[in-house]
Amino acid sequence: MGGIGAPEKLIVKGKRLDGRAFDELRPIQIKAGVVKNADGSAIIVQGETKIIAAVYGPREVFPKHFQEADRAHLNCVYDMAAFSTPERARPGPSRRSVEISKVIRDALAPAVFLEKYPKTAIDVYIEVTNANAGTRVAAICAASVALADAGIEMRDLVTAVASGKADGQLLLDLFELEDNYGEADMPLAIMPQTGEITLLQMDGEVSQDEAAKLIEMSMQACQKIYELQKKALREKYLAEGAATGEASE
Ligand code: ADP
């Protein structure tokens, strides 16, 4: 995977290949309200990973026998654009994208008051425009901002990050080389106000003690990302308020 071969080492002189400290996030930017035609949307740029999430709904479900009487149906579609990887990604759903769509849905659902929107569907479309590891977790961050931007009632945002292990070292927010050639990758999503975990996956091998340390490191990082998510929503609504204010003057 990727255009570069396996590096000899992932940690050189106590530093990661991209110069970050072991517990340092990549630079993250989040912006809400970036897709004009959606009810809510957000973009996240995390290092070289770039993802757009767009939310449509709640909309009435037809035919009626697909409706859930007491709740909304949350539908998530994760897609990697053909141009998102060094070698053209095959367009259309794959086993991986179907599985990731499901885990993203399951990570977001506990935060949404689905019971407030019976018989409807809420659609979340996620497009990875550049993939450099951590796409499912960045997608969750963007999608939860997009859901809030759509005005859908939520218990909390969902915040997510991956941590893992490479060259024997526990690392926060793996980039592609660390993800592809390291020993382990552990995506985690939480509702930051309560710390409730809504996604925990593990690819590779770590000890029980290391797993606990990774969870702790990711949880702390999620609080930082949470602030960026809230800031993105505040900025969107301040900008909207300013525009409305101007219009009424
Ligand atoms: P995540 O993106 O959530 O970390 P994976 O662990 O499956 O999910 O993928 C790790 C990274 O490997 C991706 O973010 C992407 O950079 C790369 N990758 C995944 N699938 C492909 C693919 N089909 N072609 C090229 N690179 C890919």
Coordinates of C-alpha atoms and ligand atoms in Angstrom, one line a residue:
M1 CA 0.0 0.0 0.0
G2 CA 1.2 3.5 -0.6
G3 CA 3.9 4.8 -2.9
I4 CA 6.8 4.4 -0.5
G5 CA 8.5 1.1 0.4
A6 CA 9.0 -0.1 4.0
P7 CA 11.3 2.3 5.9
E8 CA 14.2 0.6 7.8
K9 CA 13.2 2.3 11.1
L10 CA 10.1 4.2 12.2
I11 CA 11.8 5.8 15.1
V12 CA 15.1 7.5 14.5
K13 CA 17.1 9.1 17.3
G14 CA 14.0 9.1 19.5
K15 CA 11.9 10.9 16.9
R16 CA 9.1 9.8 14.6
L17 CA 9.8 10.0 10.9
D18 CA 7.6 13.1 10.6
G19 CA 9.4 14.7 13.5
R20 CA 6.5 14.4 16.1
A21 CA 6.8 13.5 19.7
F22 CA 5.4 10.1 20.6
D23 CA 2.3 11.6 22.2
E24 CA 1.8 14.4 19.6
L25 CA -1.2 14.7 17.3
R26 CA -0.7 15.7 13.7
P27 CA -1.9 19.2 13.0
I28 CA -5.7 19.2 12.8
Q29 CA -8.1 21.6 11.2
I30 CA -11.8 21.2 11.3
K31 CA -14.4 23.4 9.6
A32 CA -18.2 23.1 9.7
G33 CA -20.6 24.0 6.9
V34 CA -18.5 23.3 3.9
V35 CA -21.0 21.5 1.6
K36 CA -23.7 23.9 0.4
N37 CA -26.2 21.2 -0.6
A38 CA -26.1 19.2 2.6
D39 CA -28.1 19.9 5.8
G40 CA -24.9 19.7 7.8
S41 CA -21.3 19.1 6.9
A42 CA -17.7 19.3 8.0
I43 CA -14.1 18.9 6.7
I44 CA -11.2 17.6 8.7
V45 CA -7.6 17.8 7.7
Q46 CA -5.4 15.8 10.0
G47 CA -1.8 15.8 8.7
E48 CA -2.2 14.5 5.2
T49 CA -5.6 12.8 5.8
K50 CA -8.4 14.8 4.5
I51 CA -12.1 13.9 4.8
I52 CA -15.5 15.6 4.1
A53 CA -18.7 14.5 5.9
A54 CA -22.1 15.5 4.7
V55 CA -25.4 14.9 6.5
Y56 CA -28.9 14.8 4.9
G57 CA -32.0 14.5 6.9
P58 CA -33.9 13.5 9.0
R59 CA -36.0 12.6 6.0
E60 CA -39.2 10.5 5.8
V61 CA -38.5 6.9 4.9
F62 CA -40.3 5.2 1.9
P63 CA -41.5 2.6 1.4
K64 CA -43.1 2.7 4.8
H65 CA -42.1 -0.9 5.8
F66 CA -38.4 0.3 6.0
Q67 CA -39.4 2.8 8.7
E68 CA -38.4 2.1 12.3
A69 CA -41.5 3.1 14.4
D70 CA -39.6 4.4 17.4
R71 CA -36.4 5.8 16.0
A72 CA -34.5 7.2 13.1
H73 CA -32.4 4.9 11.0
L74 CA -28.8 6.2 10.9
N75 CA -27.2 5.4 7.6
C76 CA -23.4 5.9 7.1
V77 CA -21.5 5.5 3.9
Y78 CA -17.7 5.7 4.0
D79 CA -16.0 6.1 0.6
M80 CA -12.4 6.5 -0.5
A81 CA -12.1 8.7 -3.6
A82 CA -10.2 7.1 -6.4
F83 CA -7.6 9.8 -6.1
S84 CA -7.2 9.5 -2.3
T85 CA -4.4 7.0 -2.4
P86 CA -1.0 6.9 -4.2
E87 CA -2.4 4.2 -6.5
R88 CA -5.9 4.9 -7.7
A89 CA -8.4 3.3 -5.3
R90 CA -10.9 1.1 -7.0
P91 CA -14.2 3.1 -7.1
G92 CA -17.3 1.8 -5.3
P93 CA -17.9 -0.2 -2.2
S94 CA -15.3 -2.7 -1.0
R95 CA -15.3 -5.1 1.9
R96 CA -13.2 -2.6 3.8
S97 CA -15.4 0.4 3.1
V98 CA -18.6 -1.5 4.0
E99 CA -17.0 -2.6 7.3
I100 CA -15.7 0.9 8.1
S101 CA -19.2 2.4 7.3
K102 CA -20.7 0.0 9.9
V103 CA -18.1 0.8 12.6
I104 CA -18.5 4.5 12.0
R105 CA -22.3 4.2 12.3
D106 CA -22.0 2.2 15.5
A107 CA -19.6 4.8 16.9
L108 CA -21.9 7.7 16.2
A109 CA -25.3 6.2 17.0
P110 CA -25.0 6.3 20.8
A111 CA -24.5 10.1 20.6
V112 CA -27.6 10.8 18.5
F113 CA -31.1 11.1 20.0
L114 CA -32.4 8.7 17.3
E115 CA -35.6 8.3 19.3
K116 CA -36.5 11.9 18.6
Y117 CA -36.8 11.3 14.9
P118 CA -39.1 8.2 14.5
K119 CA -39.8 6.8 11.0
T120 CA -37.0 8.9 9.5
A121 CA -33.6 8.3 8.1
I122 CA -30.4 10.3 8.7
D123 CA -27.8 9.9 6.0
V124 CA -24.1 10.5 6.6
Y125 CA -21.9 10.5 3.6
I126 CA -18.2 10.4 4.2
E127 CA -15.7 11.0 1.4
V128 CA -12.0 10.4 2.0
T129 CA -10.2 12.8 -0.4
N130 CA -6.7 12.0 0.8
A131 CA -5.9 8.9 2.9
N132 CA -2.9 8.8 5.2
A133 CA -4.0 6.6 8.0
G134 CA -6.6 7.2 10.7
T135 CA -9.4 7.7 8.2
R136 CA -12.1 6.0 10.2
V137 CA -11.3 8.0 13.3
A138 CA -11.0 11.4 11.4
A139 CA -14.3 10.5 9.6
I140 CA -16.0 10.0 13.0
C141 CA -14.8 13.5 14.2
A142 CA -16.0 15.1 11.0
A143 CA -19.3 13.2 10.9
S144 CA -20.3 14.1 14.4
V145 CA -19.6 17.8 13.7
A146 CA -21.7 17.5 10.5
L147 CA -24.5 15.9 12.5
A148 CA -24.5 18.8 14.9
D149 CA -24.2 21.3 12.1
A150 CA -27.4 19.7 10.6
G151 CA -29.2 20.6 13.9
I152 CA -29.7 17.0 14.9
E153 CA -30.1 16.6 18.6
M154 CA -27.1 14.9 20.2
R155 CA -26.0 13.8 23.7
D156 CA -22.5 14.8 22.9
L157 CA -20.1 15.0 19.9
V158 CA -18.1 11.8 19.2
T159 CA -14.4 12.3 19.1
A160 CA -11.9 9.7 17.9
V161 CA -8.2 9.1 17.3
A162 CA -6.0 6.1 16.6
S163 CA -2.9 5.2 18.6
G164 CA -0.6 2.2 18.2
K165 CA 2.9 0.8 18.4
A166 CA 5.8 1.0 16.0
D167 CA 9.5 0.1 16.6
G168 CA 8.5 -1.0 20.1
Q169 CA 7.2 2.5 21.0
L170 CA 3.6 3.5 21.9
L171 CA 2.6 6.3 19.5
L172 CA -0.4 8.7 19.2
D173 CA -2.2 9.3 15.9
L174 CA -0.2 7.1 13.5
F175 CA 0.5 8.3 10.0
E176 CA 0.6 6.0 7.1
L177 CA 4.1 4.5 7.4
E178 CA 3.5 3.8 11.1
D179 CA 0.1 2.4 10.4
N180 CA 1.3 0.1 7.6
Y181 CA 4.6 -1.0 9.0
G182 CA 4.2 -0.7 12.7
E183 CA 3.2 -3.4 15.2
A184 CA -0.3 -2.3 16.2
D185 CA -3.0 0.2 15.5
M186 CA -5.9 0.9 17.9
P187 CA -8.7 3.3 16.8
L188 CA -10.8 4.6 19.7
A189 CA -13.9 6.9 19.8
I190 CA -15.5 8.4 22.8
M191 CA -18.2 10.8 23.9
P192 CA -15.8 13.2 25.6
Q193 CA -18.2 14.5 28.3
T194 CA -18.6 11.1 29.9
G195 CA -15.6 9.3 28.4
E196 CA -18.0 6.5 27.2
I197 CA -16.2 4.5 24.5
T198 CA -18.2 4.0 21.3
L199 CA -15.5 2.4 19.2
L200 CA -12.5 0.3 20.1
Q201 CA -10.6 -1.7 17.6
M202 CA -7.2 -3.3 17.6
D203 CA -5.1 -4.5 14.7
G204 CA -1.8 -6.1 15.7
E205 CA -0.4 -7.0 19.1
V206 CA 0.2 -5.1 22.3
S207 CA 0.3 -6.3 26.0
Q208 CA -2.6 -5.6 28.3
D209 CA -0.6 -2.9 30.0
E210 CA 0.3 -1.2 26.7
A211 CA -3.3 -1.3 25.6
A212 CA -4.3 0.5 28.8
K213 CA -1.6 3.1 28.1
L214 CA -2.8 3.6 24.5
I215 CA -6.4 4.0 25.7
E216 CA -5.3 6.7 28.2
M217 CA -3.1 8.5 25.6
S218 CA -6.0 8.5 23.0
M219 CA -8.5 9.6 25.6
Q220 CA -6.4 12.6 26.5
A221 CA -5.9 13.5 22.8
C222 CA -9.6 13.3 22.2
Q223 CA -10.2 16.1 24.7
K224 CA -7.9 18.3 22.5
I225 CA -9.7 17.3 19.3
Y226 CA -13.1 17.9 21.0
E227 CA -12.1 21.5 21.6
L228 CA -11.4 21.8 17.8
Q229 CA -14.8 20.3 17.0
K230 CA -16.6 22.7 19.2
K231 CA -14.6 25.6 17.9
A232 CA -15.6 24.6 14.3
L233 CA -19.3 24.7 15.3
R234 CA -18.9 28.0 17.1
E235 CA -17.2 29.6 14.2
K236 CA -19.9 28.4 11.8
Y237 CA -22.7 29.8 13.9
L238 CA -20.9 33.1 14.7
A239 CA -20.3 33.5 10.9
E240 CA -24.0 32.8 10.2
G241 CA -25.1 35.2 13.0
A242 CA -22.9 37.9 11.5
A243 CA -24.4 37.3 8.1
T244 CA -28.0 37.4 9.4
G245 CA -27.1 40.6 11.4
E246 CA -25.8 42.3 8.3
A247 CA -28.9 41.2 6.4
S248 CA -31.2 42.8 8.9
E249 CA -29.4 46.1 9.2
Ligands
ADP1 P1 -7.7 3.8 8.7 O1 -7.6 4.7 7.6 O2 -8.9 4.0 9.6 O3 -6.4 3.8 9.6 P2 -6.8 1.2 7.7 O4 -6.0 0.8 8.9 O5 -7.6 0.1 7.0 O6 -7.9 2.3 8.1 O7 -5.9 1.9 6.6 C1 -4.8 2.5 7.0 C2 -4.3 3.4 5.9 O8 -3.8 2.6 4.8 C3 -5.4 4.3 5.2 O9 -5.7 5.4 5.9 C4 -4.7 4.6 3.9 O10 -3.7 5.6 4.1 C5 -4.1 3.3 3.6 N1 -5.0 2.5 2.7 C6 -6.1 1.8 3.1 N2 -6.7 1.2 2.0 C7 -6.0 1.6 1.0 C8 -6.0 1.3 -0.4 N3 -7.0 0.6 -0.9 N4 -5.1 1.8 -1.2 C9 -4.1 2.5 -0.7 N5 -3.9 2.8 0.6 C10 -4.9 2.4 1.4

